[in-house]
Amino acid sequence: MTKTQVLIAGGGPVGMTLALELARYGVPSILVERNATTTRHPKMDLTNGRTMELFARLNITEKLRDAGVPRENPFDIAWITSLSGHELHRFHYPSANEFTEQIRTRNDGTQPSQAPLRVSQIDIEPVLKALIDQSPLVDVRFDTAFERIIEEKDDHLVVEIKNQSSGKIDHVSCAYLAGCDGGGSRVRRRAGIELDGDMHVAGAYMVHFRSNDIGLLQKWGITWHYQTGSGTLIAQNDRDTWTLQAWLPPGDTGETWRAEEVLEAWVGTHFDYEILQANPWTAHFVVSQSYRKGRILLAGDAAHQYIPTGGYGMNSGIADAIGLAWVITANLQGWGGSALLDAYEQERRATAWQCLNASKRHMAVRAEIGRLYQLAGELEGADESAVARRESLAAQIAALGNAENESWGVELGYRYLSPVIACDEDTAGVVMDPLHYSPLTEAGFRLPHLFLENGESIHSKLGLQFSLIVFEDDIAADAMISLFAETASHMGVPLTVVKVVEDQAKAIFKKRYILVRPDQHIAWSGDDLPDNCEALLRKVTGR
């Protein structure tokens, strides 16, 4: 029998990120993935700014950006009649380089520390795979499937895994089992956990193809998504790889659709291409009824599934992995209690519903635009009436907006409210605005980002585990700060004290003291350190 501290089922971005994050804390794991290779299926094409912040903690952002589209390429979204027709309206968004400069220039707490990244999951997974292969703390076993849970004990699980090629069975004893094995999660099903929400809410026919016809496929310049009322063309690398997602009418399974016909009809003309993959698929709006059953925990698509409007799927999963890694570590290392595991479920499950509802709102806008296309009439003509119809539709699209790519509150402003968050009752009602993000330092929110006067990111000053940021230069307060640090040391809670005395920082962060968790969320904040430091630390560490 093999022994490990954490068995991770699923080797997609979520499972691999969890393995890397656990290794960062010094926790060994075994990762099993039933497929022999990383995915060849195009599943996502955006790693948002918040996720890139989390990847920055692993020092892998540059490797990921090297795998993505060129950093000077924009994130534009354009609505068109067809690629052989007319552009109606364009939503302009800056390139990663421009976004990075914007972050530096504004530097007011309203920005993430990192620009987003346009990258296909096909390209991001090999980067993560190479990193886990290099880690001495990760035992990587692709072509190996999680089969079943054999025993559930108070202090460990025994799990059966199977090599897909050889058929060899192995039993693994682990302290925790993390189900990161996708929407059809075998871990979730073996644990008897059901899903809440709506299944089969929409369908699409996916055509993934290769073509060098840039003149046609980027007719109006480099564009991330070209969209019509019937689907979206995604530029995967702005060079030769593309994905069309053509919406299926209600009741149509797409089983009789032919990839070539779908692609050429949507583009509006015949052109040279090579079909790489094509199939219908259905989307769901579901969240797992629980993220935890004893020592079994879920993350990523195993725990939640949304329509990809907004790009919340993988990005939510990465936040799951970051949140799960530190609470498992705290329990394994003995400085955190089991209440942290319950809090993981409560915090991330609530956030999943927020993302699900945001995705629903974005999908409703897509549906309304689709309806407007149907009502618009002939759009391809050159006569004045056709021009007028195009102008009218363009104005309606502009008025509906593109919150799908502008919901900064959903991305950066979500708040955790759980028993391990030391939240002032007077501020418990302060919640995010889905569209707008403002820097807030009440307990539960992500720590806002700021570059300090020396150019250093405040996020980079945080310690590996808990950090107490002190926005105070009063020597008289040093005794209380020392007492807090000594109490944490006595309790075995890893704590880094960070002093920031710049006036700009004080104005943005407002509080004199901010206690930050390993996941960059605020556990407690206030203008005076508590008289009972131990009670606060017990609460935020789940003890």
XYZ file of C-alpha atoms in Angstrom:
543
model
C 0.000 0.000 0.000
C 1.216 3.487 -0.895
C 0.932 6.277 1.678
C 0.619 10.007 1.080
C -0.901 12.989 2.806
C -3.175 14.076 -0.064
C -4.458 12.096 -3.036
C -5.627 14.375 -5.826
C -8.013 12.832 -8.355
C -7.883 14.816 -11.578
C -4.960 16.325 -13.457
C -6.567 19.351 -15.040
C -5.609 22.938 -14.109
C -7.372 22.702 -10.722
C -5.784 19.435 -9.624
C -2.334 20.462 -10.808
C -2.606 23.872 -9.109
C -3.663 22.171 -5.875
C -0.599 19.899 -6.079
C 1.718 22.871 -6.670
C 0.186 24.880 -3.850
C 0.442 21.975 -1.411
C 4.085 21.518 -2.420
C 4.647 25.216 -1.757
C 3.572 24.545 1.833
C 5.769 21.436 2.022
C 2.891 18.945 1.747
C 3.432 15.853 -0.452
C 0.677 14.526 -2.693
C -0.102 11.922 -5.310
C -1.947 13.199 -8.376
C -3.805 10.710 -10.570
C -5.285 11.537 -13.967
C -7.171 8.948 -16.001
C -5.965 10.378 -19.337
C -2.452 9.625 -20.510
C -1.782 13.200 -21.628
C -2.919 16.724 -20.890
C -6.121 17.782 -22.617
C -6.474 18.161 -26.359
C -9.967 19.574 -25.896
C -10.398 23.393 -25.910
C -12.237 24.106 -22.658
C -11.288 27.635 -21.606
C -9.468 30.604 -23.089
C -9.180 33.151 -20.260
C -7.144 33.188 -17.079
C -8.433 36.296 -15.347
C -6.496 38.843 -13.306
C -7.447 37.333 -9.945
C -6.284 33.891 -11.024
C -3.031 35.372 -12.299
C -2.593 36.960 -8.850
C -2.893 33.512 -7.341
C -0.491 32.028 -9.888
C 1.969 34.822 -9.036
C 2.292 33.283 -5.563
C 3.687 30.197 -7.303
C 6.078 32.325 -9.422
C 4.719 30.867 -12.665
C 3.043 33.842 -14.359
C 5.817 34.383 -16.903
C 5.800 30.723 -17.962
C 2.041 30.924 -18.446
C 2.246 34.168 -20.405
C 4.854 32.616 -22.677
C 2.318 29.887 -23.474
C -0.502 32.348 -24.182
C -1.162 34.810 -26.984
C 1.430 37.556 -27.499
C 1.281 40.081 -24.665
C 0.700 42.970 -27.040
C -2.516 41.475 -28.449
C -5.851 42.970 -27.328
C -8.831 41.270 -25.675
C -11.391 42.829 -28.059
C -14.902 41.402 -28.446
C -16.661 42.171 -31.733
C -20.239 41.545 -32.840
C -20.548 40.949 -36.586
C -23.058 39.876 -39.222
C -20.599 37.229 -40.433
C -16.909 37.122 -41.209
C -17.756 37.647 -44.869
C -20.076 40.502 -43.957
C -19.891 43.490 -41.611
C -18.663 44.393 -38.156
C -21.469 45.880 -36.033
C -19.951 46.859 -32.695
C -16.611 46.342 -30.979
C -15.886 46.319 -27.252
C -12.237 47.342 -26.901
C -10.106 45.860 -24.110
C -6.386 46.412 -23.509
C -3.640 43.923 -24.163
C -1.797 42.319 -21.251
C 1.004 44.835 -21.742
C -1.417 47.773 -21.714
C -3.284 46.357 -18.709
C -0.001 45.968 -16.830
C 0.836 49.597 -17.491
C -2.672 50.593 -16.381
C -2.155 48.757 -13.082
C 1.106 50.614 -12.492
C -0.294 53.981 -13.504
C -3.525 53.861 -11.490
C -2.099 52.157 -8.427
C -5.121 53.074 -6.333
C -6.194 49.686 -4.990
C -8.842 49.138 -7.677
C -6.729 46.870 -9.887
C -5.503 43.293 -9.625
C -1.758 42.899 -9.316
C -1.684 40.997 -12.614
C -3.136 41.489 -16.068
C -5.386 38.723 -17.386
C -4.077 36.116 -19.806
C -5.557 34.856 -23.038
C -4.534 31.216 -23.220
C -6.201 27.964 -24.226
C -6.434 25.183 -21.671
C -4.684 23.048 -24.271
C -1.647 25.312 -23.839
C -1.834 26.028 -20.117
C -1.979 22.408 -18.979
C 1.467 21.376 -20.346
C 3.038 24.262 -18.392
C 1.442 23.084 -15.147
C 2.254 19.457 -15.965
C 5.943 20.258 -16.404
C 5.962 21.997 -13.031
C 4.369 19.119 -11.119
C 6.683 16.667 -12.897
C 9.636 18.683 -11.574
C 8.340 18.868 -7.999
C 9.840 16.309 -5.602
C 6.681 16.580 -3.469
C 4.245 15.551 -6.217
C 3.961 11.928 -7.330
C 2.422 12.352 -10.792
C 0.500 9.406 -12.220
C -1.217 10.124 -15.519
C -3.005 7.221 -17.237
C -4.222 6.320 -13.749
C -7.819 6.570 -12.576
C -9.392 6.972 -9.171
C -11.633 3.920 -8.764
C -13.234 3.854 -5.338
C -12.929 4.537 -1.641
C -12.194 1.296 0.184
C -12.103 2.518 3.790
C -12.971 5.704 5.648
C -11.254 5.975 9.019
C -11.126 8.810 11.549
C -7.599 9.776 10.536
C -7.233 8.503 6.964
C -8.825 7.040 3.857
C -7.837 4.027 1.772
C -8.448 4.592 -1.926
C -8.154 2.292 -4.930
C -6.509 3.584 -8.106
C -5.962 1.778 -11.410
C -3.431 2.213 -14.198
C -5.462 2.436 -17.394
C -2.908 0.776 -19.664
C -1.657 -2.080 -17.495
C -4.749 -2.598 -15.368
C -2.571 -2.623 -12.254
C -4.438 -1.823 -9.045
C -2.852 0.140 -6.203
C -4.219 1.070 -2.805
C -3.355 4.483 -1.393
C -3.656 5.536 2.238
C -4.151 9.296 2.448
C -5.173 11.869 5.027
C -7.357 13.663 2.452
C -8.847 12.903 -0.960
C -9.365 15.908 -3.249
C -11.868 15.408 -6.046
C -10.713 17.656 -8.909
C -11.965 15.224 -11.531
C -14.395 17.340 -13.538
C -18.111 17.634 -14.073
C -18.737 13.887 -14.034
C -16.608 13.556 -10.897
C -16.270 9.955 -9.804
C -15.088 11.183 -6.397
C -18.279 13.182 -5.936
C -20.441 10.269 -7.007
C -18.559 7.778 -4.834
C -19.036 10.152 -1.889
C -22.787 10.266 -2.576
C -22.876 14.052 -3.030
C -25.614 15.404 -5.303
C -25.814 18.591 -7.378
C -28.205 21.513 -6.969
C -29.321 23.635 -9.916
C -30.338 23.078 -13.516
C -28.900 20.563 -15.960
C -28.801 20.941 -19.753
C -29.640 24.651 -19.755
C -28.005 25.260 -23.147
C -26.161 23.431 -25.862
C -23.555 24.232 -28.470
C -21.762 22.539 -31.322
C -18.013 22.985 -30.985
C -15.733 23.049 -34.027
C -12.036 23.264 -33.171
C -9.980 23.843 -36.288
C -6.699 25.013 -37.760
C -6.476 27.639 -40.488
C -3.923 30.190 -41.657
C -6.550 32.405 -43.305
C -5.880 35.408 -41.069
C -7.321 37.763 -43.680
C -10.726 36.177 -43.152
C -10.614 35.027 -39.536
C -9.162 38.313 -38.260
C -10.819 40.442 -40.909
C -11.110 43.555 -38.727
C -7.842 43.105 -36.886
C -6.750 41.005 -33.923
C -9.901 40.070 -32.043
C -10.346 37.610 -29.199
C -14.020 36.766 -29.859
C -16.078 37.383 -32.981
C -19.746 36.929 -32.078
C -23.118 36.712 -33.787
C -26.532 35.779 -32.515
C -25.790 32.153 -33.375
C -22.349 31.646 -31.895
C -18.817 32.752 -31.076
C -15.506 32.307 -32.871
C -12.612 32.214 -30.388
C -9.091 33.060 -31.521
C -7.086 30.567 -29.477
C -3.609 31.804 -30.386
C -4.253 34.670 -32.872
C -2.314 32.687 -35.441
C -3.687 29.381 -36.700
C -5.938 27.749 -34.091
C -9.601 28.644 -33.612
C -12.746 27.355 -31.929
C -16.305 27.974 -33.049
C -19.075 27.535 -30.496
C -22.352 27.494 -32.430
C -25.469 27.554 -30.243
C -27.857 24.642 -30.586
C -31.561 25.512 -30.898
C -33.701 24.247 -27.985
C -34.434 20.549 -28.413
C -31.677 19.995 -30.988
C -28.928 17.649 -29.774
C -26.594 18.483 -32.660
C -26.050 14.798 -33.395
C -26.903 15.280 -37.085
C -24.795 18.410 -37.536
C -21.712 18.254 -39.771
C -18.683 20.246 -38.676
C -17.835 21.579 -42.142
C -21.370 22.792 -42.758
C -21.597 24.452 -39.349
C -18.259 26.203 -39.736
C -18.740 27.479 -43.279
C -22.300 28.604 -42.606
C -21.173 30.612 -39.577
C -18.138 32.138 -41.295
C -20.198 32.877 -44.388
C -17.926 31.388 -47.018
C -15.743 28.425 -47.909
C -12.070 28.705 -46.868
C -9.089 26.465 -46.191
C -9.119 24.746 -42.784
C -8.455 21.493 -40.961
C -10.995 20.207 -38.440
C -9.197 19.132 -35.262
C -12.223 18.201 -33.200
C -15.971 18.672 -33.398
C -18.834 17.650 -31.138
C -22.029 18.878 -29.490
C -22.019 19.570 -25.759
C -24.428 20.790 -23.121
C -23.907 23.281 -20.303
C -25.258 23.174 -16.779
C -25.927 25.594 -13.939
C -25.142 23.388 -10.935
C -23.331 23.552 -7.589
C -22.508 20.557 -5.433
C -24.741 20.215 -2.375
C -21.598 19.835 -0.316
C -17.898 20.367 -0.924
C -16.921 18.048 1.901
C -17.723 14.641 3.272
C -15.311 13.879 6.079
C -11.848 13.686 4.527
C -13.194 13.913 0.977
C -13.198 17.415 -0.528
C -14.243 18.742 -3.932
C -12.858 21.517 -6.126
C -13.330 22.829 -9.652
C -15.946 21.381 -12.013
C -16.511 18.512 -9.573
C -18.068 21.149 -7.301
C -19.644 23.600 -9.748
C -20.458 23.960 -13.441
C -21.564 27.058 -15.344
C -22.041 28.179 -18.915
C -18.670 29.703 -19.871
C -20.104 33.221 -20.224
C -17.818 35.263 -17.997
C -15.102 32.624 -17.864
C -15.835 31.686 -14.264
C -15.368 27.928 -14.531
C -11.626 27.298 -14.381
C -11.002 30.608 -12.627
C -13.350 29.597 -9.809
C -11.619 26.230 -9.714
C -8.197 27.791 -9.216
C -9.560 29.796 -6.279
C -10.970 26.511 -4.922
C -7.527 24.925 -5.152
C -5.829 27.825 -3.373
C -8.472 27.847 -0.635
C -8.359 24.090 -0.190
C -4.564 23.824 -0.066
C -4.052 26.044 2.949
C -6.846 24.577 5.095
C -5.582 21.037 4.415
C -2.055 22.187 5.249
C -3.181 23.842 8.479
C -4.802 20.610 9.609
C -1.873 18.426 8.583
C 0.648 20.705 10.282
C -1.478 21.010 13.394
C -1.930 24.766 13.609
C -5.433 24.774 12.141
C -8.611 22.971 13.117
C -11.263 21.016 11.251
C -13.532 24.087 11.259
C -11.305 25.383 8.444
C -12.441 22.494 6.240
C -16.074 23.338 6.919
C -15.315 27.001 6.218
C -13.750 26.054 2.868
C -17.054 24.522 1.857
C -19.105 27.457 3.129
C -16.920 30.121 1.548
C -16.308 28.561 -1.822
C -19.833 27.204 -2.237
C -21.330 30.666 -1.655
C -18.903 32.099 -4.202
C -19.872 29.394 -6.693
C -23.490 30.511 -6.523
C -22.409 34.112 -7.096
C -20.489 33.060 -10.204
C -23.372 30.886 -11.382
C -25.846 33.758 -11.085
C -23.450 36.130 -12.845
C -23.074 33.618 -15.677
C -26.859 33.415 -15.902
C -27.102 37.199 -16.230
C -24.477 37.213 -18.970
C -26.244 34.391 -20.800
C -29.499 36.332 -20.655
C -27.773 39.231 -22.418
C -26.452 36.830 -25.053
C -29.978 35.475 -25.533
C -31.403 38.981 -25.888
C -28.809 39.868 -28.498
C -29.647 36.652 -30.321
C -33.302 37.704 -30.331
C -32.352 41.129 -31.708
C -30.432 39.473 -34.556
C -33.532 37.481 -35.444
C -35.675 40.604 -35.459
C -33.190 42.759 -37.352
C -33.929 41.435 -40.824
C -31.435 41.254 -43.682
C -28.102 42.647 -42.488
C -25.714 41.932 -45.363
C -27.030 44.309 -48.018
C -25.354 47.499 -49.221
C -28.525 49.563 -49.576
C -29.491 52.295 -47.139
C -32.114 50.183 -45.377
C -29.571 47.403 -44.655
C -27.088 49.995 -43.374
C -29.788 51.400 -41.118
C -30.638 47.931 -39.797
C -26.986 47.288 -39.002
C -26.643 50.631 -37.247
C -29.779 49.968 -35.211
C -28.620 46.519 -34.127
C -25.152 47.859 -33.287
C -26.678 50.545 -31.069
C -28.810 47.992 -29.256
C -25.792 45.758 -28.635
C -23.793 48.718 -27.328
C -26.642 49.650 -24.993
C -26.844 46.115 -23.583
C -23.113 46.300 -22.883
C -20.603 43.575 -22.191
C -20.760 42.883 -18.472
C -19.576 39.396 -19.336
C -16.061 40.808 -19.604
C -16.440 43.725 -17.197
C -17.795 42.240 -13.950
C -14.859 43.326 -11.815
C -16.790 42.842 -8.591
C -17.431 39.182 -9.387
C -13.754 38.702 -10.207
C -12.136 40.683 -7.390
C -14.776 41.693 -4.880
C -16.280 38.464 -3.558
C -16.406 38.196 0.214
C -16.090 35.192 2.487
C -18.412 35.122 5.493
C -17.861 32.038 7.630
C -17.168 31.119 11.266
C -13.408 31.531 10.703
C -13.788 35.121 9.486
C -13.666 37.619 12.364
C -16.254 39.940 10.898
C -17.610 43.005 12.660
C -21.405 42.639 12.744
C -21.749 46.267 11.673
C -20.007 45.484 8.362
C -21.465 42.022 7.692
C -23.918 43.525 5.209
C -21.177 45.028 3.045
C -21.081 42.866 -0.099
C -19.711 43.179 -3.592
C -21.172 45.104 -6.476
C -20.974 42.532 -9.310
C -19.923 45.124 -11.895
C -17.667 47.456 -9.951
C -14.759 46.808 -7.639
C -13.669 49.179 -4.892
C -10.884 48.362 -2.428
C -12.490 47.177 0.806
C -10.627 45.954 3.869
C -13.424 44.547 5.980
C -12.888 40.935 7.023
C -13.614 38.389 4.308
C -12.604 40.470 1.286
C -9.502 39.913 -0.818
C -6.637 42.150 0.246
C -6.585 45.049 -2.258
C -3.451 45.421 -4.313
C -1.027 48.340 -4.255
C 2.512 48.960 -5.421
C 4.495 50.578 -2.630
C 6.842 53.508 -3.137
C 9.787 51.211 -3.812
C 7.793 49.505 -6.591
C 7.178 46.360 -4.583
C 3.720 44.756 -4.617
C 2.061 44.625 -1.205
C 0.932 41.098 -2.095
C 4.567 40.038 -2.491
C 5.315 41.108 1.089
C 2.840 38.626 2.538
C 4.231 35.582 4.323
C 3.642 31.961 3.406
C 0.785 31.577 5.893
C -0.854 34.321 7.973
C 0.374 37.914 7.741
C -0.350 40.860 10.028
C -0.032 44.093 8.047
C 0.596 47.060 10.289
C -0.236 50.475 8.823
C 1.222 52.193 11.836
C 4.500 53.864 12.761
C 3.718 54.538 16.424
C 6.426 53.015 18.614
C 3.907 52.760 21.427
C 2.021 50.125 19.405
C 5.082 47.890 19.047
C 4.438 46.154 22.363
C 0.976 45.009 21.264
C 2.317 43.912 17.892
C 5.031 41.897 19.608
C 2.456 40.357 21.935
C 0.334 39.331 18.946
C 3.342 37.748 17.205
C 4.433 35.980 20.392
C 0.927 34.601 20.901
C 0.885 33.259 17.350
C 4.305 31.667 17.878
C 3.186 30.091 21.142
C 0.122 28.641 19.380
C 2.228 27.378 16.469
C 0.468 29.651 13.962
C 2.927 30.752 11.233
C 2.769 34.563 11.132
C 4.657 37.254 9.243
C 4.456 40.863 10.444
C 4.571 43.410 7.614
C 4.927 47.126 8.386
C 3.652 49.646 5.823
C 3.848 53.314 6.787
C 3.258 55.094 3.472
C 0.495 57.700 3.475
C -1.028 56.461 0.188
C -1.298 52.946 1.574
C -2.883 54.169 4.795
C -5.470 56.128 2.800
C -6.420 53.127 0.651
C -6.383 50.392 3.292
C -7.926 52.619 5.998
C -7.488 50.129 8.840
C -4.410 50.245 11.106
C -4.153 46.442 11.278
C -5.111 43.787 8.731
C -4.687 40.056 9.364
C -4.409 38.262 6.023
C -4.879 34.532 5.431
C -2.701 32.405 3.130
C -5.270 32.836 0.327
C -4.909 36.650 0.431
C -8.330 37.121 2.046
C -8.664 39.243 5.158
C -9.331 37.236 8.319
C -9.695 40.292 10.579
C -9.089 44.032 10.412
C -9.324 46.860 12.898
C -7.794 50.014 14.305
C -6.728 48.356 17.551
C -5.325 44.907 18.146
C -7.654 42.806 20.314
C -6.964 42.416 23.995
C -7.366 38.646 23.592
C -5.031 37.803 20.733
C -5.333 34.080 21.348
C -9.117 34.112 20.966
C -8.826 35.856 17.596
C -6.167 33.451 16.359
C -8.183 30.457 17.502
C -11.177 31.717 15.556
C -9.371 32.407 12.285
C -7.475 29.091 12.400
C -10.596 27.048 13.031
C -9.595 26.025 16.534
